[in-house]
Short mmCIF file of C-alpha atoms and ligand atoms in Angstrom, two decimals:
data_model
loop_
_atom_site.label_atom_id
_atom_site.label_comp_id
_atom_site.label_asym_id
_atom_site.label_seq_id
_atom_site.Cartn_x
_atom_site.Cartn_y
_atom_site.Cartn_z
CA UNK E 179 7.73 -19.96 8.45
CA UNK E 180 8.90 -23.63 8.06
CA UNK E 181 11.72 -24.73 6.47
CA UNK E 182 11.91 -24.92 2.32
CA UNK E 183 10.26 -27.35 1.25
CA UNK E 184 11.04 -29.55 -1.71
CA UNK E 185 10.70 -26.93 -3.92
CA UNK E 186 13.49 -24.87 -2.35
CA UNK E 187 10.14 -21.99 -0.88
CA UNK E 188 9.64 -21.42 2.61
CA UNK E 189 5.91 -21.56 3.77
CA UNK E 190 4.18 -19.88 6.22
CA UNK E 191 3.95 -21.74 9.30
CA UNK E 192 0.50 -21.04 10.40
CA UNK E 193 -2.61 -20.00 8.71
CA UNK E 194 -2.51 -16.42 11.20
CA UNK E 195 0.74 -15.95 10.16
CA UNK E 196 -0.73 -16.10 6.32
CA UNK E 197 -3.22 -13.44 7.54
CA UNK E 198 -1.20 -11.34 9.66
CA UNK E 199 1.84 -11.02 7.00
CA UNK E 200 -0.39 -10.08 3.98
CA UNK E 201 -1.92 -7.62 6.21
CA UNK E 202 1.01 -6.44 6.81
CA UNK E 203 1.74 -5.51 3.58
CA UNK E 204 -1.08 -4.29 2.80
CA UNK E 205 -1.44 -1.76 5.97
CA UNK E 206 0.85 0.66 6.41
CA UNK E 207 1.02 4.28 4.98
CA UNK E 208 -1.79 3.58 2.60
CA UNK E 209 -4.56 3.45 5.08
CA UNK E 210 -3.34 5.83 7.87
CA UNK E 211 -1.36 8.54 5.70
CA UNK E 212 -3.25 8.14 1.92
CA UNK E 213 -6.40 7.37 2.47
CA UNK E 214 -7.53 10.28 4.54
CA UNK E 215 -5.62 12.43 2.28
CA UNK E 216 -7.42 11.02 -1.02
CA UNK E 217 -11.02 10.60 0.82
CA UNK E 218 -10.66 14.43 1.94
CA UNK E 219 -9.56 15.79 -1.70
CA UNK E 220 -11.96 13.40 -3.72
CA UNK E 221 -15.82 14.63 -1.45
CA UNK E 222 -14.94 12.32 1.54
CA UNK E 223 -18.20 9.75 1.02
CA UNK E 224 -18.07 9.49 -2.04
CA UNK E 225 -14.92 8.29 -2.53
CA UNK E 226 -15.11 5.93 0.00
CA UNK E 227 -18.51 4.53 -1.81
CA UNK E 228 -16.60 3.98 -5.00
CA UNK E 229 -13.67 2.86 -2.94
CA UNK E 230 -15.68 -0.45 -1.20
CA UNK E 231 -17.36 -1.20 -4.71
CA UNK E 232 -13.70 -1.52 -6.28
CA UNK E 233 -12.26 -3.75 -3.39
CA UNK E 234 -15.09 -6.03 -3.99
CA UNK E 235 -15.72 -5.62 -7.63
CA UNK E 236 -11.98 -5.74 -8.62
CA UNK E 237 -9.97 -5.96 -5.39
CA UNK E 238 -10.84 -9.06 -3.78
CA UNK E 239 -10.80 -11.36 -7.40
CA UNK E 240 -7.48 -9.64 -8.57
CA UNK E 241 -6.03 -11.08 -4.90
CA UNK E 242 -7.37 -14.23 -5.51
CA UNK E 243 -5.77 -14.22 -8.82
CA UNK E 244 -2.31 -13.29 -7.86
CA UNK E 245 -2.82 -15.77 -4.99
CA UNK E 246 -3.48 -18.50 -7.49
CA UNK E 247 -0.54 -17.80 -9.26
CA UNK E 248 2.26 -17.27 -7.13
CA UNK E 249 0.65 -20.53 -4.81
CA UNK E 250 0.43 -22.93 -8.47
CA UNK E 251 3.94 -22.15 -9.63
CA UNK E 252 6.13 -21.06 -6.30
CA UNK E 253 7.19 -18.17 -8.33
CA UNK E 254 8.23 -14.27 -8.61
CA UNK E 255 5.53 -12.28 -11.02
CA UNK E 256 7.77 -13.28 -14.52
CA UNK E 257 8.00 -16.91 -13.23
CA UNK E 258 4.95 -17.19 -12.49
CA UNK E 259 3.45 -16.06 -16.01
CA UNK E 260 5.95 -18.09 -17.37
CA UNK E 261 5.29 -21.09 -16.13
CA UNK E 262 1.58 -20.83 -16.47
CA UNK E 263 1.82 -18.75 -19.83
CA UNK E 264 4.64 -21.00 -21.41
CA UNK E 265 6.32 -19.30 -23.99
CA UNK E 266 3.68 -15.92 -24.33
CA UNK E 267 4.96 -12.67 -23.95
CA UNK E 268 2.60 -12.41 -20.72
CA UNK E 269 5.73 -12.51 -18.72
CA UNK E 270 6.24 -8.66 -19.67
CA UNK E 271 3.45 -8.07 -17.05
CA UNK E 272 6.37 -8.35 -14.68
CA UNK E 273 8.27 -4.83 -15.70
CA UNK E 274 5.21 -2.67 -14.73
CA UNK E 275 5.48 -4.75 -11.18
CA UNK E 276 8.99 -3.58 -11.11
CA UNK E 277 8.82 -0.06 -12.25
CA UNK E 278 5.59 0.18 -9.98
CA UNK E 279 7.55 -1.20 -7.52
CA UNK E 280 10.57 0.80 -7.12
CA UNK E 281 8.67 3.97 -8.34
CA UNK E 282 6.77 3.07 -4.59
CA UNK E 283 9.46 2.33 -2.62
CA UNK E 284 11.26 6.14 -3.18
CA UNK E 285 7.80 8.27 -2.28
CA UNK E 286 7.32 5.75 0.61
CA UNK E 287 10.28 6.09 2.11
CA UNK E 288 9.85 9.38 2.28
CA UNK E 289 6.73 9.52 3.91
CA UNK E 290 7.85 6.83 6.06
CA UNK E 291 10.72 9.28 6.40
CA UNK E 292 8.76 11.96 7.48
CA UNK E 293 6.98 9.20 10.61
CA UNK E 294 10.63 8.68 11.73
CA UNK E 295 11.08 12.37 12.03
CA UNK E 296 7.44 12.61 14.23
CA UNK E 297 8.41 9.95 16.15
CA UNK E 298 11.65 11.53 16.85
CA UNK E 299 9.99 15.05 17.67
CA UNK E 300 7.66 13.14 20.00
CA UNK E 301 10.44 11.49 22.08
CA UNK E 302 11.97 14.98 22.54
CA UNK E 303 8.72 16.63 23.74
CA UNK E 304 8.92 18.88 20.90
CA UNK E 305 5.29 17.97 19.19
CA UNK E 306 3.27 20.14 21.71
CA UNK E 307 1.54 22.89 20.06
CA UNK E 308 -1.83 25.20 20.70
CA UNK E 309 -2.88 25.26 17.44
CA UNK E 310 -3.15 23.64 14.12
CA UNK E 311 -1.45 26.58 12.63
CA UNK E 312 1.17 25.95 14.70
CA UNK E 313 1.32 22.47 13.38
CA UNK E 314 1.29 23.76 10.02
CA UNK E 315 4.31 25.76 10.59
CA UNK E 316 6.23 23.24 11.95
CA UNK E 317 5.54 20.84 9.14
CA UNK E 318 6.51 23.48 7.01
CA UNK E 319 9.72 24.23 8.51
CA UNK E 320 10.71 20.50 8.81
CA UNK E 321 9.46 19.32 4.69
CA UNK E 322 11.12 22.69 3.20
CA UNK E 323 14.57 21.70 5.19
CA UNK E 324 17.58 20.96 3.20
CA UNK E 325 19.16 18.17 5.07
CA UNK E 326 16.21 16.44 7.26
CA UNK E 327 13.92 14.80 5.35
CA UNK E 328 16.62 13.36 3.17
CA UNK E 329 18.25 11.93 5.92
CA UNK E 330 15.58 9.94 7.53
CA UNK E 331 14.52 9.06 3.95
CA UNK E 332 17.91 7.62 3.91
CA UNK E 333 17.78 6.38 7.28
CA UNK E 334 14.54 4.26 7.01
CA UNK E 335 15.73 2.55 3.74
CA UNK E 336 19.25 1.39 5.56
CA UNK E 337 16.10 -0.04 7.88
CA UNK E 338 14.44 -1.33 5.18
CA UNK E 339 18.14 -2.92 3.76
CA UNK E 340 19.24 -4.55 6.60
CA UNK E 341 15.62 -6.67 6.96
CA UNK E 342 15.10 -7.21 3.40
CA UNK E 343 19.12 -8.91 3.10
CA UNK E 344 18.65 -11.27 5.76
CA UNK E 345 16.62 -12.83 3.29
CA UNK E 346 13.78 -12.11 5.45
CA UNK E 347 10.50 -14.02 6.28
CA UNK E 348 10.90 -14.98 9.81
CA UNK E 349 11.39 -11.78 11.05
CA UNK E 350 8.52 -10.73 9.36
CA UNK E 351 5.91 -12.99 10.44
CA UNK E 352 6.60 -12.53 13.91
CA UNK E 353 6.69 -9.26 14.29
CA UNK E 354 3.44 -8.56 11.73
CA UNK E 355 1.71 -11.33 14.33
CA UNK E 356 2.52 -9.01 16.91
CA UNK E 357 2.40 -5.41 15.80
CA UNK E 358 -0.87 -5.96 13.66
CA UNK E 359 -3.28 -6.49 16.61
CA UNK E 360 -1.36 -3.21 18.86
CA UNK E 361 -1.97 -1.22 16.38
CA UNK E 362 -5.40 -1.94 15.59
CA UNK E 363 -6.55 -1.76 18.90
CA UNK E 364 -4.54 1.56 19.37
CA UNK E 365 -6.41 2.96 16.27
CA UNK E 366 -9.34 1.90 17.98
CA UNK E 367 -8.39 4.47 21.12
CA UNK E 368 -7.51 6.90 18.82
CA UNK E 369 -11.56 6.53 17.03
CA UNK E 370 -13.12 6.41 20.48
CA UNK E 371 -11.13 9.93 21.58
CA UNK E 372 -12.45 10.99 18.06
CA UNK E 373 -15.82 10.60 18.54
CA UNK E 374 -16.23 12.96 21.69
CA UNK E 375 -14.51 15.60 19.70
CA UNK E 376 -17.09 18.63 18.78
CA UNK E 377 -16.69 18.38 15.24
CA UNK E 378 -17.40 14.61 15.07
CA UNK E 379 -21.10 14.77 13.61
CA UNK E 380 -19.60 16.74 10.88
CA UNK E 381 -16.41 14.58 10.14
CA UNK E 382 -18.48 11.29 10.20
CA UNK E 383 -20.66 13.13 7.55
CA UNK E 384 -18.17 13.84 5.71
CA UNK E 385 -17.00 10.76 5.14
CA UNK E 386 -19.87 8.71 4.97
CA UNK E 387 -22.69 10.38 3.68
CA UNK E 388 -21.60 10.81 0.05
CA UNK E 389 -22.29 13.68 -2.18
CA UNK E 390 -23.84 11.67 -5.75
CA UNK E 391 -22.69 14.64 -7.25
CA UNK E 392 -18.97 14.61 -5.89
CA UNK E 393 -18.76 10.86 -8.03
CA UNK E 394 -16.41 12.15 -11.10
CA UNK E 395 -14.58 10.08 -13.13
CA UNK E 396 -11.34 11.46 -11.48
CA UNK E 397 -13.17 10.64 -8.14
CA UNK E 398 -13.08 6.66 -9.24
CA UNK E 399 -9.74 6.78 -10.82
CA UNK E 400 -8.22 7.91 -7.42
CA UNK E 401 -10.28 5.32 -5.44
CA UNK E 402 -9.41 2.82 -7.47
CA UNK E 403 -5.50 3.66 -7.67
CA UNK E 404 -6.35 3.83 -3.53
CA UNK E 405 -7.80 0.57 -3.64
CA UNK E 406 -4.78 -1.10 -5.53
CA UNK E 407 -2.25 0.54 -3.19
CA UNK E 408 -3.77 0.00 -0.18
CA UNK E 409 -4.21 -3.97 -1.11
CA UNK E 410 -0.63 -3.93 -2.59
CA UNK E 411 -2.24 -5.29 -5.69
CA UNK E 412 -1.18 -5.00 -9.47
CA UNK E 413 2.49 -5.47 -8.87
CA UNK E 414 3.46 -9.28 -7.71
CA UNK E 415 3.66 -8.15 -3.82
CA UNK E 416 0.64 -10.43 -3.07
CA UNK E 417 1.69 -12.85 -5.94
CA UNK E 418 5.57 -13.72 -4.05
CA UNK E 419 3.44 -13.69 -0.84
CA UNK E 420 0.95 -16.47 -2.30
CA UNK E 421 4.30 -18.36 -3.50
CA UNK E 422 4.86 -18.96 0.13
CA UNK E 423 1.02 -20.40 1.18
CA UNK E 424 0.72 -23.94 2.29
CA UNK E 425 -1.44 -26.07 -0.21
CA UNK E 426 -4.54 -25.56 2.01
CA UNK E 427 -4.17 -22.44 2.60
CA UNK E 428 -8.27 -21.16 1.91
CA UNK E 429 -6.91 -18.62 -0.61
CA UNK E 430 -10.38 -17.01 -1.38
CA UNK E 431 -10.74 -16.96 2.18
CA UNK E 432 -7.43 -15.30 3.18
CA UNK E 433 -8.26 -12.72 0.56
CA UNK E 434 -11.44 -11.78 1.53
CA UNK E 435 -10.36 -11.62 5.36
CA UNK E 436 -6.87 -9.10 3.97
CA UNK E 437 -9.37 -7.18 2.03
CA UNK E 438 -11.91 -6.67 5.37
CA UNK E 439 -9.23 -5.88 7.64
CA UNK E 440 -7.34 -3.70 5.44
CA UNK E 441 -10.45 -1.67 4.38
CA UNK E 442 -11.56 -1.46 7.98
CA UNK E 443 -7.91 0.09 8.90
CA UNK E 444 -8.63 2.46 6.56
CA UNK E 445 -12.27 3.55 7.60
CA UNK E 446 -11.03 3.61 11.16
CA UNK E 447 -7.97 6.15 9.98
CA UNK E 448 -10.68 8.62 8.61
CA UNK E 449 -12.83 8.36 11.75
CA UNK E 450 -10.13 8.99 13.75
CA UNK E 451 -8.95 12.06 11.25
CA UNK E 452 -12.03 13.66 9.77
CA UNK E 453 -13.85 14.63 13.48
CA UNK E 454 -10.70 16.40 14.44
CA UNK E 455 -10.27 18.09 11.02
CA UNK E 456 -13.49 19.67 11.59
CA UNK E 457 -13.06 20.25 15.23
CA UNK E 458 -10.26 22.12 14.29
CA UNK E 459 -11.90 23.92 11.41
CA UNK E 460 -8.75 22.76 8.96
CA UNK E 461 -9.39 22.24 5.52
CA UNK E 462 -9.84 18.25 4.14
CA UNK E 463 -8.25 18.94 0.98
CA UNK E 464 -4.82 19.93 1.96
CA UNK E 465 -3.22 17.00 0.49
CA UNK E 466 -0.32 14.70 1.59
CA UNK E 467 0.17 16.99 4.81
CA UNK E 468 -3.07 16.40 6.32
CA UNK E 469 -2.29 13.92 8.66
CA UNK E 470 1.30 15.06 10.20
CA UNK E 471 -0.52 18.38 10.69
CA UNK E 472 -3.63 16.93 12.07
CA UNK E 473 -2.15 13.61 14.00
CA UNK E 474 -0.29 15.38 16.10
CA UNK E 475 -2.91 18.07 17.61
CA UNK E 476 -5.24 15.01 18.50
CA UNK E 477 -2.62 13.61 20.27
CA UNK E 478 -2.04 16.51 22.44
CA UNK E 479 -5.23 16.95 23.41
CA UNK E 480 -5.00 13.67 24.95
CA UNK E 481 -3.20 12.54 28.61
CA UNK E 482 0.24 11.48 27.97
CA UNK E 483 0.36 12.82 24.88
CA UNK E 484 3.95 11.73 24.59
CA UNK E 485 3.52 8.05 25.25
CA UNK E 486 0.39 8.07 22.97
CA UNK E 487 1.75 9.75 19.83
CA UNK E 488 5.56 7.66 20.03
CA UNK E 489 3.22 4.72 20.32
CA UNK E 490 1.45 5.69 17.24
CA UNK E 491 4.69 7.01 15.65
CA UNK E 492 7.02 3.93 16.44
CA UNK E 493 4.21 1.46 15.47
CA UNK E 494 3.54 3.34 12.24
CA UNK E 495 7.09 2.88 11.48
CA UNK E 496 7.10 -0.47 11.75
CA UNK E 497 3.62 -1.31 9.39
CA UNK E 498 5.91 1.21 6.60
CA UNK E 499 8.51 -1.44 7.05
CA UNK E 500 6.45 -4.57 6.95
CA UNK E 501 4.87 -3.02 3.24
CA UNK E 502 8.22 -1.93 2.18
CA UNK E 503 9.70 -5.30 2.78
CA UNK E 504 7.31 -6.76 0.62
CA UNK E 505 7.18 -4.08 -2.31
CA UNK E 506 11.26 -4.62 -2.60
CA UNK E 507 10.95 -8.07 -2.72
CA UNK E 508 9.31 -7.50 -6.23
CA UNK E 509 12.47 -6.45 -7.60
CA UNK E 510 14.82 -8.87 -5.47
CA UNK E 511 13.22 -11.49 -7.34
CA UNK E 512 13.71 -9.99 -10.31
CA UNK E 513 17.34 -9.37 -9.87
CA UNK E 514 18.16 -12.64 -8.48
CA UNK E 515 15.97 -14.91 -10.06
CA UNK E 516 15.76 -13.56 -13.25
CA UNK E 517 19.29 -11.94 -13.94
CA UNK E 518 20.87 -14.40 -11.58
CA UNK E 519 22.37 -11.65 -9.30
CA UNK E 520 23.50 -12.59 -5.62
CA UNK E 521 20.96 -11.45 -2.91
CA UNK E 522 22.92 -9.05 -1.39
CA UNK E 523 23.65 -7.01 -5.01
CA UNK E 524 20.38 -7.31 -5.49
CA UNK E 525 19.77 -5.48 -2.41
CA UNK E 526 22.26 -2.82 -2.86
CA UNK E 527 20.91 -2.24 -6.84
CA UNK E 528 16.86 -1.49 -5.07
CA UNK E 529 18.19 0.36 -2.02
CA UNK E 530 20.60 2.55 -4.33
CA UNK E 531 17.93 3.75 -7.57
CA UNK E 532 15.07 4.02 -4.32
CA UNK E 533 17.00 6.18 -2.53
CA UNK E 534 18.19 8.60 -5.97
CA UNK E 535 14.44 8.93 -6.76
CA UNK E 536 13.76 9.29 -2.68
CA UNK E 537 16.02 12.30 -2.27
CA UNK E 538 14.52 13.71 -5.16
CA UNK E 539 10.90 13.15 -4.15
CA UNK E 540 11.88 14.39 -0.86
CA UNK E 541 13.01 17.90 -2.04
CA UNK E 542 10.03 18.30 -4.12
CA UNK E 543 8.43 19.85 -1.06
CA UNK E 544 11.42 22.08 -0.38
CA UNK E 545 14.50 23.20 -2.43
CA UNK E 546 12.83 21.85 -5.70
CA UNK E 547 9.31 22.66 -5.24
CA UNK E 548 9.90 25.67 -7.97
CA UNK E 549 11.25 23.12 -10.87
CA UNK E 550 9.82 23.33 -14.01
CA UNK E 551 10.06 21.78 -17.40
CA UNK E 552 11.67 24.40 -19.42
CA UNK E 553 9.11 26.71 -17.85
CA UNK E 554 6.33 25.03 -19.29
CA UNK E 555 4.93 23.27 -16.20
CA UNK E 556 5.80 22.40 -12.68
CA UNK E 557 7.72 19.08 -12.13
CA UNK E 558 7.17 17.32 -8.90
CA UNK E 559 8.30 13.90 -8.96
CA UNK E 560 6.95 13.05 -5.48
CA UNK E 561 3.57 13.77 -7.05
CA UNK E 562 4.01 11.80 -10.00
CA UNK E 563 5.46 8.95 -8.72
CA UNK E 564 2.36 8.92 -6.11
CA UNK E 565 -0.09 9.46 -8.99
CA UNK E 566 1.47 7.23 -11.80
CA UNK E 567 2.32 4.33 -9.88
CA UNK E 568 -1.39 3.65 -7.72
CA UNK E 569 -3.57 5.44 -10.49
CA UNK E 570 -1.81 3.90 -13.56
CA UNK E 571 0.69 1.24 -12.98
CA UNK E 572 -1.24 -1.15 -10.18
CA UNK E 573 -4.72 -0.98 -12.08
CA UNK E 574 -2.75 -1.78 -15.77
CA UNK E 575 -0.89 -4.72 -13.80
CA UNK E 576 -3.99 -5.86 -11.84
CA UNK E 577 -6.25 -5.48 -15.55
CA UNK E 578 -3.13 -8.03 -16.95
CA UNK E 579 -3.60 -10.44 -14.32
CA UNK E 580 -7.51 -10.81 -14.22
CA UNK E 581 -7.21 -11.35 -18.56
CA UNK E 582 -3.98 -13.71 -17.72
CA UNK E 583 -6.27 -15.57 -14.73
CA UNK E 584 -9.45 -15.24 -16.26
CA UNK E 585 -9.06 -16.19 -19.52
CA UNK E 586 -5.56 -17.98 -20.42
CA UNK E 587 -5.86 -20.40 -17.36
CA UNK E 588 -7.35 -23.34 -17.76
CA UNK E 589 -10.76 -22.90 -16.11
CA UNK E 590 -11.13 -26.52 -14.65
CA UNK E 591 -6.91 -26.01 -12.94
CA UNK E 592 -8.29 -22.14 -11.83
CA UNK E 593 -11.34 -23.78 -10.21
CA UNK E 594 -9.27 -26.66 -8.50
CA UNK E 595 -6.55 -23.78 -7.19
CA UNK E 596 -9.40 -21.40 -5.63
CA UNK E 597 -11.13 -24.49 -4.21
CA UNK E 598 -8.01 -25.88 -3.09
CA UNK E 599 -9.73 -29.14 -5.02
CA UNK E 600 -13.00 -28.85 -3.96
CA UNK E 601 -12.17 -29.22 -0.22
CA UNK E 602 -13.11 -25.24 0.21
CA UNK E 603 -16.87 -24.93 -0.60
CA UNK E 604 -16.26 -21.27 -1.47
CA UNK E 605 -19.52 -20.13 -2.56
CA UNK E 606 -18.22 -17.09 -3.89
CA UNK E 607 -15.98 -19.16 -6.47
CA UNK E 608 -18.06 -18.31 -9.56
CA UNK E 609 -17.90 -14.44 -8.51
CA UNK E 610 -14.53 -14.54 -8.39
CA UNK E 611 -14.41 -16.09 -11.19
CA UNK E 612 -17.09 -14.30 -13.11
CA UNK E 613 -15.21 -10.93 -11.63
CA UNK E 614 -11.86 -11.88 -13.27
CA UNK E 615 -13.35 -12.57 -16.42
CA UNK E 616 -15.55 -9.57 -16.95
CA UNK E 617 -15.92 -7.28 -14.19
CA UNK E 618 -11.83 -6.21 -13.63
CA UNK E 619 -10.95 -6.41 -17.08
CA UNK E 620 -13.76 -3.80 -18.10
CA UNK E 621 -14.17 -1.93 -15.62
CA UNK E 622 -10.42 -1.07 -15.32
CA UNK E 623 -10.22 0.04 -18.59
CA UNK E 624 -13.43 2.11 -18.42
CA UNK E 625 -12.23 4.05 -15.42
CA UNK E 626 -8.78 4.77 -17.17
CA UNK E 627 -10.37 5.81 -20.19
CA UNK E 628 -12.99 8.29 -18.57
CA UNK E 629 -10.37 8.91 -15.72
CA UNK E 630 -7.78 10.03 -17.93
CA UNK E 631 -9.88 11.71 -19.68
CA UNK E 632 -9.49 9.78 -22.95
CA UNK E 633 -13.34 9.18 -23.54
N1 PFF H 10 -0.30 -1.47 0.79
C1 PFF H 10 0.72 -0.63 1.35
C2 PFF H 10 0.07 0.44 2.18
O1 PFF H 10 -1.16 0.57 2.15
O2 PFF H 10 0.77 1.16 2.87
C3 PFF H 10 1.57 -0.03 0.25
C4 PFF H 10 2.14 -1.04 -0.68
C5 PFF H 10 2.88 -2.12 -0.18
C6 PFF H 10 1.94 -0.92 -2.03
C7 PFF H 10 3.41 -3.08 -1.05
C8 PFF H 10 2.45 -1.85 -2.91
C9 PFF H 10 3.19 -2.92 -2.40
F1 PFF H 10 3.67 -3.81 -3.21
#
């Protein structure tokens, strides 16, 4: 990143850094840990089918959108509809970024929580099992403890602190250059060991021949809420990115290319995890404990097991921490540019209320896995922080923006800002264009409605 420019904003230095660090944010837990867990509880193809037609139909124009508007106005998510709304009430968009934002961060660190802990076990030799029961157990043991999960749920955001003070960028950009491309081609390893596996035929149908009949409106609502998550989308993440682009950065480009790359991560995470779940003859619908129960048992069936899996592990950390960097940032800017707070307060208020709502997501799965309201039903917040934030919150935010893009912009300024003034010849402008204005808007609010079961 250079220096601020006039305008007081870093930029990203290079236009692989501008790649590599909105990857970053967008790959992380949401393609190796949620979207195997999704794809195997929503009829494995057919989620992924409606999956690729919502990045493209909604995905890819909704991160051109918040592109253009972090990019025009150098902005946080209120700025930026402030400036480009002027005195509107658009700016409210911002509070479901924030509430999305935070309710994120305190189910993520958890998860990210429970990699520490695997990556720990790993280094001590103590993830070598015979059997996927075995795996089960363990799991088990370790989620239903009182102490453990809160503490590396604590642990990781003190990680997740220290970056996001330093005011953070630089750090960022090098490392995401770096780690991106290990990982990848790691993943790659992992596909290839898949593939010999006996129950690969099955697993690869499984998740890409789809089932027409499997395609329920609850189906779509989860792969679009996967879709949003996975791209970081809906909440200002990708909008404070696109506030540090250079002026010719190619944004319909660089959104296209995140989009690919993070969909591909994805796809690659199921091949790798679907083959061995039916090698193993485990069931695909078990949920958000699929992959630290099936992870594991690939890796030791593989030489040097304990290099590959703290590889994996360490790595795995480290994409959590590049997305939670750049969820936290959401509310950073909030506090500090909006209520004027100092940087590190700021820091201190989003660590603090993650970590209340982490510790009790984290005993959901153990001491308060019985709670109930009054009797009446079950409360799990690590559930409904997972469901209401990606299924409700991003869509809403990302059906806001497309209106706020599509239709309150100026059309010739929205046209200049995608075609960085007619010096990209981006022949997919009047998609993107024709997507904000009619495809996101409606099609968002269709798949709540049915999804929710409203109509
Ligand atoms: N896209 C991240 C992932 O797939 O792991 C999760 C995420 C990061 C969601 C940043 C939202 C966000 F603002």
């Amino acid at each position: 990143m250079n220096e601020p420019d006039k305008q007081n904003r870093a930029q990203f230095a290079t236009r692989l850094g501008v790649i590599a660090t909105t990857v970053g944010s967008a790959v992380g837990l949401g393609n190796i840990w949620r979207f195997p867990y999704e794809a195997g509880q929503n009829g494995g193809g057919a989620f992924l089918l409606c999956y690729i037609l919502i990045i493209l139909a909604f995905g890819i124009p909704v991160l051109c959108a918040e592109f253009v508007m972090g990019r025009s106005t150098r902005s946080n998510i209120f700025g930026a509809f402030r400036k480009l709304g002027s005195k509107s009430k658009w700016h409210n968009v911002g509070y479901i970024g924030i509430i999305a934002s935070i309710m994120i961060l305190s189910f993520y660190s958890v998860v990210a929580g429970w990699t520490m802990e695997y990556l720990y076990q790993s280094i001590s030799g103590a993830l070598s099992h015979d059997t996927p029961a075995q795996y089960h157990e363990q799991f088990v043991s370790f989620s239903t403890s009182n102490w453990r999960p809160i503490m590396w749920t604590a642990i990781f955001l003190a990680l997740n602190y220290l970056i996001v003070r330093q005011g953070v960028k630089k750090g960022i950009e090098k490392m995401s250059n770096i780690m991106m491309p290990i990982l990848f081609i790691i993943l790659l390893i992992f596909c290839v060991n898949s593939l010999m596996m006996p129950g690969a035929k099955a697993g690869l149908s499984f998740l890409f021949n789809p089932d027409f009949d499997k395609i329920t409106p609850s189906v779509i609502l989860s792969a679009m809420g996967q879709a949003f998550f996975s791209l970081s989308l809906g909440l200002g993440t990708m909008m404070t990115y696109g506030s540090y682009f250079q002026k010719d950065t190619p944004l319909v480009k660089s959104a296209t290319t995140t989009a690919l790359l993070d969909s591909l991560i994805a796809i690659l995470a199921g091949v790798i995890i679907f083959p061995a779940v039916f090698s193993f003859g485990v069931s695909p619908e078990q949920g958000p404990t699929l992959v630290f129960e099936i992870l594991p048992s690939i890796f030791n069936h593989l030489p040097g097991s304990i290099i590959w899996s703290s590889l994996f592990f360490l790595l795995l950390v480290i994409a959590s921490l590049s997305s939670t960097i750049s969820m936290s940032e959401v509310s950073i800017a909030y506090f500090t540019e909006e209520k004027k707070m100092s940087r590190s307060r700021a820091t201190i208020l989003n660590t603090a209320i993650a970590l209340f709502f982490g510790i009790i997501c984290a005993m959901s799965f153990g001491c308060l896995s019985d709670l109930t309201f009054f009797g009446l039903f079950r409360i799990d917040l690590f559930t409904f922080f997972d469901f209401f934030s990606s299924n409700v919150l991003l869509p809403l935010g990302g059906m806001f923006i497309s209106i706020f893009v599509g239709w309150k912009l100026d059309k010739k300024f929205l046209r200049d800002e995608l075609s960085n003034h007619g010096t990209q010849h981006a022949r997919s402008l009047h998609l993107i264009i024709f997507g904000l204005r009619y495809i996101a808007p409606t099609g968002i609010a269709l798949i709540f409605l049915m999804g929710l079961g409203i109509i």
